[in-house]
Coordinates of C-alpha atoms and ligand atoms in Angstrom, one line a residue:
M1 CA 128.5 119.9 90.8
S2 CA 125.1 120.9 90.0
K3 CA 122.2 119.7 92.0
L4 CA 119.7 116.7 91.1
R5 CA 116.6 118.3 89.9
V6 CA 113.6 116.5 91.4
G7 CA 110.0 116.4 90.3
I8 CA 107.3 115.3 92.8
A9 CA 104.2 113.5 91.4
G10 CA 101.4 113.3 94.3
L11 CA 101.2 116.1 96.8
G12 CA 98.9 114.4 99.4
T13 CA 100.1 113.3 103.0
V14 CA 103.6 112.0 101.7
G15 CA 103.9 114.6 99.1
G16 CA 102.9 117.5 101.3
G17 CA 105.5 116.1 104.2
L18 CA 108.5 116.3 101.3
L19 CA 107.5 119.6 100.1
K20 CA 107.7 120.8 103.8
L21 CA 111.3 119.4 103.8
F22 CA 112.0 121.2 100.5
A23 CA 110.8 124.4 102.1
D24 CA 113.2 123.8 105.0
P25 CA 116.6 125.3 104.3
S26 CA 118.4 123.2 106.9
S27 CA 117.1 120.2 105.5
R28 CA 119.9 117.9 104.2
V29 CA 117.6 117.2 101.2
N30 CA 118.4 120.7 99.8
E31 CA 122.1 120.3 99.9
K32 CA 122.4 118.3 96.4
L33 CA 118.9 118.2 95.4
E34 CA 116.5 120.8 93.9
L35 CA 112.8 120.6 93.6
V36 CA 111.7 122.0 90.2
A37 CA 108.3 120.5 89.2
V38 CA 105.2 119.1 90.9
S39 CA 102.0 117.2 89.8
A40 CA 98.7 116.6 91.4
R41 CA 95.2 116.7 90.5
N42 CA 94.2 120.1 91.9
K43 CA 96.4 122.7 91.3
S44 CA 94.4 125.4 93.7
R45 CA 94.4 123.1 96.6
A46 CA 96.4 124.3 99.7
R47 CA 99.7 122.0 100.2
G48 CA 101.0 123.4 103.5
A49 CA 104.1 124.7 101.8
D50 CA 104.2 127.1 98.7
I51 CA 104.3 125.5 95.3
G52 CA 104.3 128.8 93.1
A53 CA 108.1 128.3 92.6
Y54 CA 107.7 125.1 90.9
R55 CA 106.7 124.1 87.5
W56 CA 103.1 122.4 87.6
F57 CA 101.9 119.7 85.6
D58 CA 98.2 118.2 85.4
D59 CA 99.8 115.1 84.2
P60 CA 102.2 113.2 86.3
V61 CA 103.2 111.1 83.2
E62 CA 104.1 114.4 81.4
L63 CA 106.1 115.5 84.5
A64 CA 107.9 112.1 84.2
G65 CA 108.7 112.5 80.5
Q66 CA 110.1 115.7 81.0
G67 CA 113.8 116.1 80.2
N68 CA 113.9 118.8 82.9
I69 CA 114.1 116.5 85.9
D70 CA 116.8 113.8 87.0
V71 CA 114.4 112.5 89.6
L72 CA 110.6 111.4 89.8
V73 CA 109.3 111.0 93.2
E74 CA 106.0 109.2 92.7
L75 CA 103.6 109.7 95.6
I76 CA 100.4 109.2 94.0
G77 CA 99.7 105.4 94.9
G78 CA 97.9 102.3 93.3
S79 CA 99.5 99.6 91.5
D80 CA 98.4 100.6 88.2
G81 CA 97.1 103.8 86.3
P82 CA 98.9 107.1 86.5
A83 CA 101.6 106.2 89.3
K84 CA 102.8 102.8 87.0
R85 CA 102.9 104.9 83.8
A86 CA 104.6 107.9 85.6
V87 CA 107.3 105.5 86.9
E88 CA 107.7 103.5 83.6
T89 CA 108.0 106.8 81.7
A90 CA 110.8 108.0 84.2
L91 CA 112.8 104.9 84.1
G92 CA 112.5 104.5 80.5
R93 CA 114.2 107.9 79.7
G94 CA 117.0 107.2 82.5
A95 CA 115.4 109.5 85.1
H96 CA 115.8 107.9 88.9
V97 CA 112.4 107.1 90.5
V98 CA 111.7 107.2 94.4
T99 CA 108.7 105.9 95.5
A100 CA 106.7 105.2 98.6
N101 CA 104.3 102.9 96.8
K102 CA 104.4 99.3 97.9
A103 CA 101.4 98.2 95.7
L104 CA 103.1 99.1 92.7
V105 CA 106.7 97.8 93.8
A106 CA 105.2 94.4 95.1
V107 CA 103.1 93.7 91.8
H108 CA 105.3 95.0 89.1
G109 CA 109.0 95.1 90.9
V110 CA 110.5 92.5 88.3
A111 CA 109.3 94.7 85.5
L112 CA 110.5 98.0 86.9
A113 CA 113.8 96.7 88.4
E114 CA 114.1 95.6 84.4
A115 CA 113.3 98.8 83.2
S116 CA 115.7 100.2 85.8
E117 CA 118.8 98.1 84.9
A118 CA 118.2 98.8 81.3
S119 CA 118.4 102.5 81.4
G120 CA 120.6 102.7 84.4
A121 CA 118.3 104.8 86.5
K122 CA 117.8 103.8 90.1
L123 CA 114.7 102.8 91.6
L124 CA 114.4 103.3 95.3
F125 CA 111.6 102.7 97.8
E126 CA 112.4 103.1 101.4
A127 CA 109.3 104.8 102.2
A128 CA 107.0 101.8 100.7
V129 CA 107.6 99.5 103.9
G130 CA 107.6 100.8 107.2
G131 CA 107.0 104.5 106.8
G132 CA 109.6 106.0 108.7
V133 CA 111.4 102.9 109.9
P134 CA 114.6 102.1 107.6
M135 CA 113.6 98.3 107.1
V136 CA 114.3 98.1 103.3
K137 CA 117.9 99.7 103.7
A138 CA 118.6 97.8 106.8
L139 CA 118.0 94.6 105.0
K140 CA 119.8 95.6 101.9
E141 CA 122.7 97.0 103.4
S142 CA 123.1 96.7 107.2
A143 CA 122.2 93.0 107.0
A144 CA 123.8 92.1 103.8
G145 CA 126.4 90.2 105.6
S146 CA 124.1 88.0 107.3
R147 CA 121.8 85.2 105.8
A148 CA 118.0 85.7 106.7
S149 CA 116.1 82.6 107.2
A150 CA 112.7 84.4 108.1
V151 CA 111.5 88.0 108.5
A152 CA 108.1 88.7 110.7
G153 CA 106.4 92.1 111.4
I154 CA 103.5 94.1 112.3
L155 CA 103.5 96.1 109.0
N156 CA 100.0 97.6 109.0
G157 CA 99.6 100.4 111.2
T158 CA 95.7 100.9 111.0
C159 CA 95.4 97.0 111.7
N160 CA 97.7 97.3 114.8
Y161 CA 95.8 100.5 115.8
I162 CA 92.3 98.7 115.6
L163 CA 93.7 95.8 117.4
T164 CA 95.2 97.8 120.3
E165 CA 92.2 100.1 120.6
M166 CA 89.8 97.2 120.9
E167 CA 91.8 95.7 123.7
A168 CA 92.2 98.9 125.4
S169 CA 88.5 100.1 125.2
G170 CA 86.7 96.9 124.9
R171 CA 84.9 98.3 121.7
S172 CA 84.2 96.0 118.9
F173 CA 86.2 95.9 115.5
A174 CA 83.3 97.8 113.8
D175 CA 83.1 100.7 116.2
V176 CA 87.0 101.1 116.5
L177 CA 87.3 101.1 112.5
A178 CA 84.6 104.0 112.3
D179 CA 86.6 105.9 114.8
A180 CA 90.0 105.3 112.8
Q181 CA 87.9 106.4 109.7
R182 CA 86.8 109.6 111.4
L183 CA 90.4 110.3 112.8
G184 CA 91.8 109.6 109.2
Y185 CA 94.0 106.7 110.3
A186 CA 92.0 104.5 108.2
E187 CA 90.8 104.9 104.5
A188 CA 87.0 105.3 103.6
D189 CA 87.5 101.9 101.8
P190 CA 89.6 100.0 104.5
T191 CA 90.0 96.7 102.5
M192 CA 93.6 97.2 101.6
D193 CA 94.6 97.5 105.3
V194 CA 92.2 95.3 107.2
G195 CA 92.0 92.9 104.6
G196 CA 96.0 92.5 105.1
F197 CA 96.7 93.2 101.3
D198 CA 98.7 96.3 102.4
A199 CA 100.8 94.1 104.7
A200 CA 101.3 91.5 101.9
H201 CA 102.6 94.2 99.8
K202 CA 105.1 95.0 102.2
L203 CA 106.0 91.7 102.9
T204 CA 106.5 90.7 99.3
I205 CA 109.2 93.5 99.1
L206 CA 111.0 92.4 102.4
A207 CA 111.1 89.0 101.4
A208 CA 112.7 89.6 98.1
I209 CA 115.4 91.6 99.6
A210 CA 115.9 89.4 102.6
F211 CA 116.0 86.3 100.7
G212 CA 117.6 87.5 97.4
T213 CA 114.5 86.2 95.5
R214 CA 112.2 87.9 93.1
P215 CA 109.2 89.6 94.5
D216 CA 106.1 87.2 94.1
F217 CA 103.0 89.0 95.6
E218 CA 100.7 86.4 94.0
H219 CA 102.4 83.9 96.4
V220 CA 101.4 85.6 99.5
R221 CA 98.6 83.9 101.5
V222 CA 96.6 86.7 103.0
E223 CA 93.8 86.9 105.8
G224 CA 92.7 90.1 107.4
I225 CA 91.6 91.0 110.7
E226 CA 87.6 91.2 109.8
R227 CA 86.8 88.3 111.9
V228 CA 88.7 89.1 115.1
S229 CA 86.2 89.6 117.8
L230 CA 86.3 91.3 121.1
T231 CA 85.8 88.0 122.7
D232 CA 88.8 86.5 121.0
I233 CA 91.0 89.5 122.3
R234 CA 89.3 88.9 126.0
L235 CA 89.8 85.4 126.2
A236 CA 93.1 85.2 124.6
A237 CA 94.4 87.9 126.9
K238 CA 93.1 85.7 129.9
L239 CA 95.2 83.0 128.4
G240 CA 98.3 85.2 128.2
Y241 CA 98.3 86.3 124.4
R242 CA 97.8 89.2 122.5
I243 CA 96.4 89.2 118.9
K244 CA 98.3 90.9 116.2
L245 CA 98.1 90.9 112.2
I246 CA 101.6 89.1 111.5
A247 CA 103.2 89.2 108.1
K248 CA 105.9 86.6 108.1
A249 CA 108.2 85.0 105.1
S250 CA 110.3 82.0 105.9
L251 CA 112.7 80.1 103.9
V252 CA 111.6 76.4 103.9
D253 CA 112.4 73.5 102.0
R254 CA 114.4 75.6 99.8
G255 CA 111.5 77.5 99.0
V256 CA 109.6 80.7 100.2
E257 CA 106.5 80.7 102.3
M258 CA 104.7 83.8 103.0
H259 CA 101.6 84.6 104.7
V260 CA 99.8 87.6 106.6
R261 CA 97.2 86.5 109.3
P262 CA 95.9 87.5 112.7
A263 CA 97.9 85.2 115.3
L264 CA 98.3 85.0 119.1
L265 CA 101.5 86.2 120.5
A266 CA 102.8 85.6 124.0
Y267 CA 103.3 88.8 125.9
N268 CA 107.0 87.9 125.9
H269 CA 106.9 87.7 122.1
P270 CA 109.1 90.3 120.6
L271 CA 106.2 91.8 118.4
A272 CA 103.7 91.4 121.5
N273 CA 104.0 94.8 122.9
V274 CA 104.2 97.0 119.6
G275 CA 101.0 98.8 120.0
G276 CA 99.2 101.6 118.2
S277 CA 100.2 102.6 114.7
L278 CA 103.5 101.5 115.2
N279 CA 105.3 99.3 112.9
A280 CA 108.2 96.5 113.7
L281 CA 110.1 93.9 111.8
V282 CA 111.9 91.1 113.3
V283 CA 114.5 89.2 111.3
D284 CA 116.1 85.9 112.0
A285 CA 119.6 86.0 110.6
E286 CA 122.9 84.3 110.9
P287 CA 125.7 85.0 112.0
S288 CA 124.1 88.4 113.3
G289 CA 121.2 86.7 115.3
Q290 CA 117.5 87.9 115.9
L291 CA 117.5 91.8 114.7
T292 CA 114.4 94.0 115.7
F293 CA 113.3 97.1 114.3
I294 CA 110.6 99.2 115.4
G295 CA 109.0 102.9 114.9
R296 CA 106.3 104.8 113.2
G297 CA 105.0 103.1 110.0
A298 CA 103.2 105.9 108.3
G299 CA 102.3 109.5 108.6
E300 CA 103.5 112.5 106.6
G301 CA 106.6 113.3 108.7
P302 CA 108.0 109.9 108.9
T303 CA 107.3 108.8 105.4
A304 CA 108.5 112.0 104.0
A305 CA 111.8 111.6 105.8
S306 CA 112.3 108.1 104.2
V307 CA 111.7 109.5 100.6
A308 CA 114.3 112.2 101.8
S309 CA 116.8 109.7 102.5
D310 CA 116.6 107.9 99.3
L311 CA 116.7 111.4 97.6
I312 CA 120.1 112.0 99.4
D313 CA 121.4 108.4 98.8
L314 CA 120.7 109.1 95.1
A315 CA 122.5 112.7 95.2
E316 CA 125.6 111.0 97.2
G317 CA 125.9 107.9 94.4
R318 CA 125.0 105.5 97.2
A319 CA 122.1 103.8 95.5
G320 CA 122.5 100.2 94.3
P321 CA 120.2 97.9 92.7
A322 CA 116.4 97.9 93.3
F323 CA 116.3 94.7 95.4
G324 CA 119.7 94.7 96.6
R325 CA 121.3 92.6 93.8
P326 CA 120.9 92.8 90.1
L327 CA 117.7 90.9 88.7
T328 CA 119.9 87.9 87.2
Q329 CA 121.2 87.3 90.7
L330 CA 117.7 87.2 92.3
A331 CA 116.6 83.5 92.5
S332 CA 113.2 82.5 91.4
A333 CA 112.3 80.5 94.7
P334 CA 109.9 77.8 94.6
R335 CA 106.6 78.5 96.3
A336 CA 106.8 76.7 99.5
T337 CA 103.4 75.5 101.2
P338 CA 104.6 73.5 104.1
A339 CA 102.2 71.1 105.9
E340 CA 101.8 73.3 108.6
R341 CA 101.9 72.4 112.3
G342 CA 101.8 74.4 115.5
R343 CA 99.5 75.2 118.4
Y344 CA 96.3 76.8 117.5
F345 CA 93.5 79.1 119.2
L346 CA 90.1 77.9 118.2
R347 CA 86.7 80.1 118.9
L348 CA 83.4 78.4 118.7
L349 CA 79.6 79.9 119.4
V350 CA 78.0 76.8 120.9
K351 CA 74.3 76.2 121.7
D352 CA 73.7 76.3 125.5
R353 CA 72.9 72.6 125.8
P354 CA 74.3 69.8 128.0
G355 CA 76.9 67.8 126.7
V356 CA 78.1 70.0 123.7
V357 CA 81.5 70.6 125.4
A358 CA 82.1 66.7 125.7
A359 CA 81.1 66.4 122.2
I360 CA 83.5 68.8 121.0
S361 CA 86.3 67.4 122.9
D362 CA 85.6 64.2 121.5
R363 CA 85.9 65.1 118.0
L364 CA 89.3 67.0 118.8
A365 CA 90.5 64.0 120.5
H366 CA 89.5 61.8 117.6
E367 CA 92.1 64.0 115.4
N368 CA 94.6 63.4 118.0
I369 CA 94.4 67.2 119.0
S370 CA 95.2 67.7 122.7
I371 CA 93.7 70.8 124.3
E372 CA 96.2 73.1 126.3
S373 CA 93.5 75.4 127.8
F374 CA 89.9 76.0 127.5
L375 CA 87.7 79.0 128.5
Q376 CA 84.2 79.9 128.4
M377 CA 82.8 83.6 128.2
P378 CA 80.1 83.8 130.7
V379 CA 76.8 85.0 129.1
Q380 CA 73.2 85.6 130.2
D381 CA 70.2 84.8 128.4
E382 CA 72.1 84.2 125.1
P383 CA 71.0 81.3 122.9
A384 CA 74.9 80.7 122.2
V385 CA 78.0 80.6 124.2
P386 CA 81.5 81.7 123.1
I387 CA 84.1 79.2 123.9
V388 CA 87.8 79.1 123.0
L389 CA 90.6 76.7 123.4
T390 CA 94.0 76.6 122.6
T391 CA 95.7 73.3 121.3
Q392 CA 99.1 71.5 122.2
T393 CA 101.2 71.3 118.9
C394 CA 99.2 69.5 116.2
A395 CA 98.8 69.5 112.3
R396 CA 96.7 72.3 110.8
A397 CA 95.2 69.7 108.7
A398 CA 93.9 68.0 112.0
I399 CA 92.2 71.2 113.2
E400 CA 90.6 71.8 109.8
A401 CA 89.3 67.8 110.0
A402 CA 88.3 68.5 113.7
I403 CA 86.3 71.8 112.7
A404 CA 84.5 69.9 109.8
A405 CA 83.4 67.2 112.3
I406 CA 82.4 70.0 114.9
A407 CA 80.2 71.5 112.4
A408 CA 78.5 68.3 111.3
L409 CA 77.3 68.1 115.1
E410 CA 75.3 71.0 114.5
V411 CA 76.0 72.7 118.0
T412 CA 77.6 75.6 116.7
T413 CA 75.7 78.8 115.7
E414 CA 78.5 80.3 113.3
P415 CA 81.6 78.9 111.7
A416 CA 84.7 78.2 114.0
Y417 CA 87.4 80.8 113.7
V418 CA 91.1 79.5 114.0
M419 CA 94.3 81.5 114.5
P420 CA 97.9 80.2 115.0
V421 CA 99.7 81.0 118.3
E422 CA 103.1 82.1 117.3
Q423 CA 106.3 80.7 118.5
S424 CA 108.5 82.9 119.9
G425 CA 111.2 82.5 117.6
L426 CA 110.2 82.7 113.9
R427 CA 110.6 79.4 112.4
W428 CA 107.9 76.9 111.9
G429 CA 107.6 74.5 114.8
Ligands
NAP1 N1 100.2 108.2 104.0 C1 101.0 107.4 104.5 O1 101.3 107.5 105.8 C2 102.0 106.5 103.8 C3 103.0 105.8 104.5 C4 103.8 105.1 103.5 C5 103.6 105.0 102.3 N2 102.5 105.5 101.7 C6 102.3 105.7 100.2 O2 102.5 106.5 99.3 C7 101.9 107.1 98.4 C8 101.1 108.3 98.7 O3 100.3 108.2 99.7 P1 99.6 109.4 100.4 O4 98.8 109.1 101.8 O5 100.4 110.5 100.4 O6 98.2 109.6 99.4 P2 97.3 110.9 99.2 O7 97.1 111.7 100.5 O8 96.0 110.4 98.7 O9 97.6 111.7 98.0 C9 97.8 111.4 96.8 C10 98.2 112.5 96.0 O10 98.3 111.8 94.4 C11 97.6 112.9 93.5 N3 96.9 112.3 92.6 C12 96.0 111.4 92.7 N4 95.6 111.0 91.4 C13 96.4 111.6 90.5 C14 96.4 111.9 89.0 N5 95.7 110.9 88.5 N6 97.4 112.8 88.6 C15 98.2 113.6 89.3 N7 98.2 113.3 90.9 C16 97.3 112.4 91.5 C17 96.5 113.6 94.7 O11 96.1 114.8 94.0 P3 95.0 115.8 94.8 O12 95.7 115.9 96.0 O13 95.2 117.3 93.8 O14 93.8 115.2 94.9 C18 97.4 113.7 96.0 O15 98.1 114.8 95.8 C19 101.0 105.7 98.3 O16 101.7 104.7 97.5 C20 101.0 105.2 99.7 O17 100.7 103.8 99.5 C21 101.7 106.5 102.2

């Protein structure tokens, strides 16, 4: 049987890693596939592997439209622009697509799956979520016999690296971010990562597969890690918690609730010890029970290996529908935004005056909020003192009302910051 002919659009970090796999005769990717064409912006840039044997295209859309390839591997990035046009072109003419582009799949997943089903070409994106960790396939295939009720993960390695480093080194968010940018762990424009949007793209994809629903990126409530301070990390640690950026989707009230936000995790939470740039996913499913996946969520080698695994699936005839089921079987689940209840961590920067703490406690009590623990950061010669507290279970609306009442006291010097304390299970409390 003849080999599947592959064209790669994008030869950066991931594309370069894939070039190396194609250059390695012992890699399984070479058994049933053959790299024939490549595209990037700059033909003369060194790629870590010789590209002289492959046909070069300046334009990835032209590469995708070429009758000469059976599979387009899209590794350019971005939810629109040349990546989208190249993928649409390939699917439109019946060429399979393998991509690592979570933004594209999260935002345009339904339209791309429609194009794939219309032409019969497959659309695969294992590398788009969790880098080298097989989260997409695990949910699509291995967990298909169970019914998932919630998925929660640490899905952005940059944020996890920054939070881990802040805790370990005692340096500020801005300091660690600048370092991460210097080391190449963070983009020059870090908004997609630290703003939580990259994790939201990945969560959109995972929720669609886990719950059998249409991907709905617009529905994810997104909050990044920009406001997490060293004080929060230190005081949370004294209380027995670690702060992580958690991406979580749950089936509630027959709808889907999705959010990305920083949260406190007790040290025995399954995600609390996932450090550095690692990614992890916990799935609540029945009857399988809780499942946990962990590994390297980014980088040339792990991500290229996931792309290669999709290519091998294609070549061996194992590829199914993009989101695990045909589009007609994917429900348009109602968007749920349940009245949230739980325990919360509240940080306040208060003026150093007698009676302030009593006044704050009074406002919390007025909203029926019980304080579970309270800590004050010792400071010298500062006009304001950081205090943090955790609450017993209460309504989020009550916390917001108390924050408004505390602000009206004019005893704080900056807006209060609130984070949820995660339950050790994944369901809402
Ligand atoms: N990096 C990771 O660890 C990782 C992990 C998981 C998923 N992903 C996803 O994988 C995709 C690629 O990421 P990456 O980190 O490899 O990106 P990257 O290093 O920035 O590489 C992007 C590549 O696309 C090429 N390109 C950009 N615009 C182009 C255009 N208009 N026409 C042709 N080629 C163009 C660039 O060409 P030049 O080289 O000539 O400039 C470069 O080769 C993204 O969707 C990303 O989200 C990345």
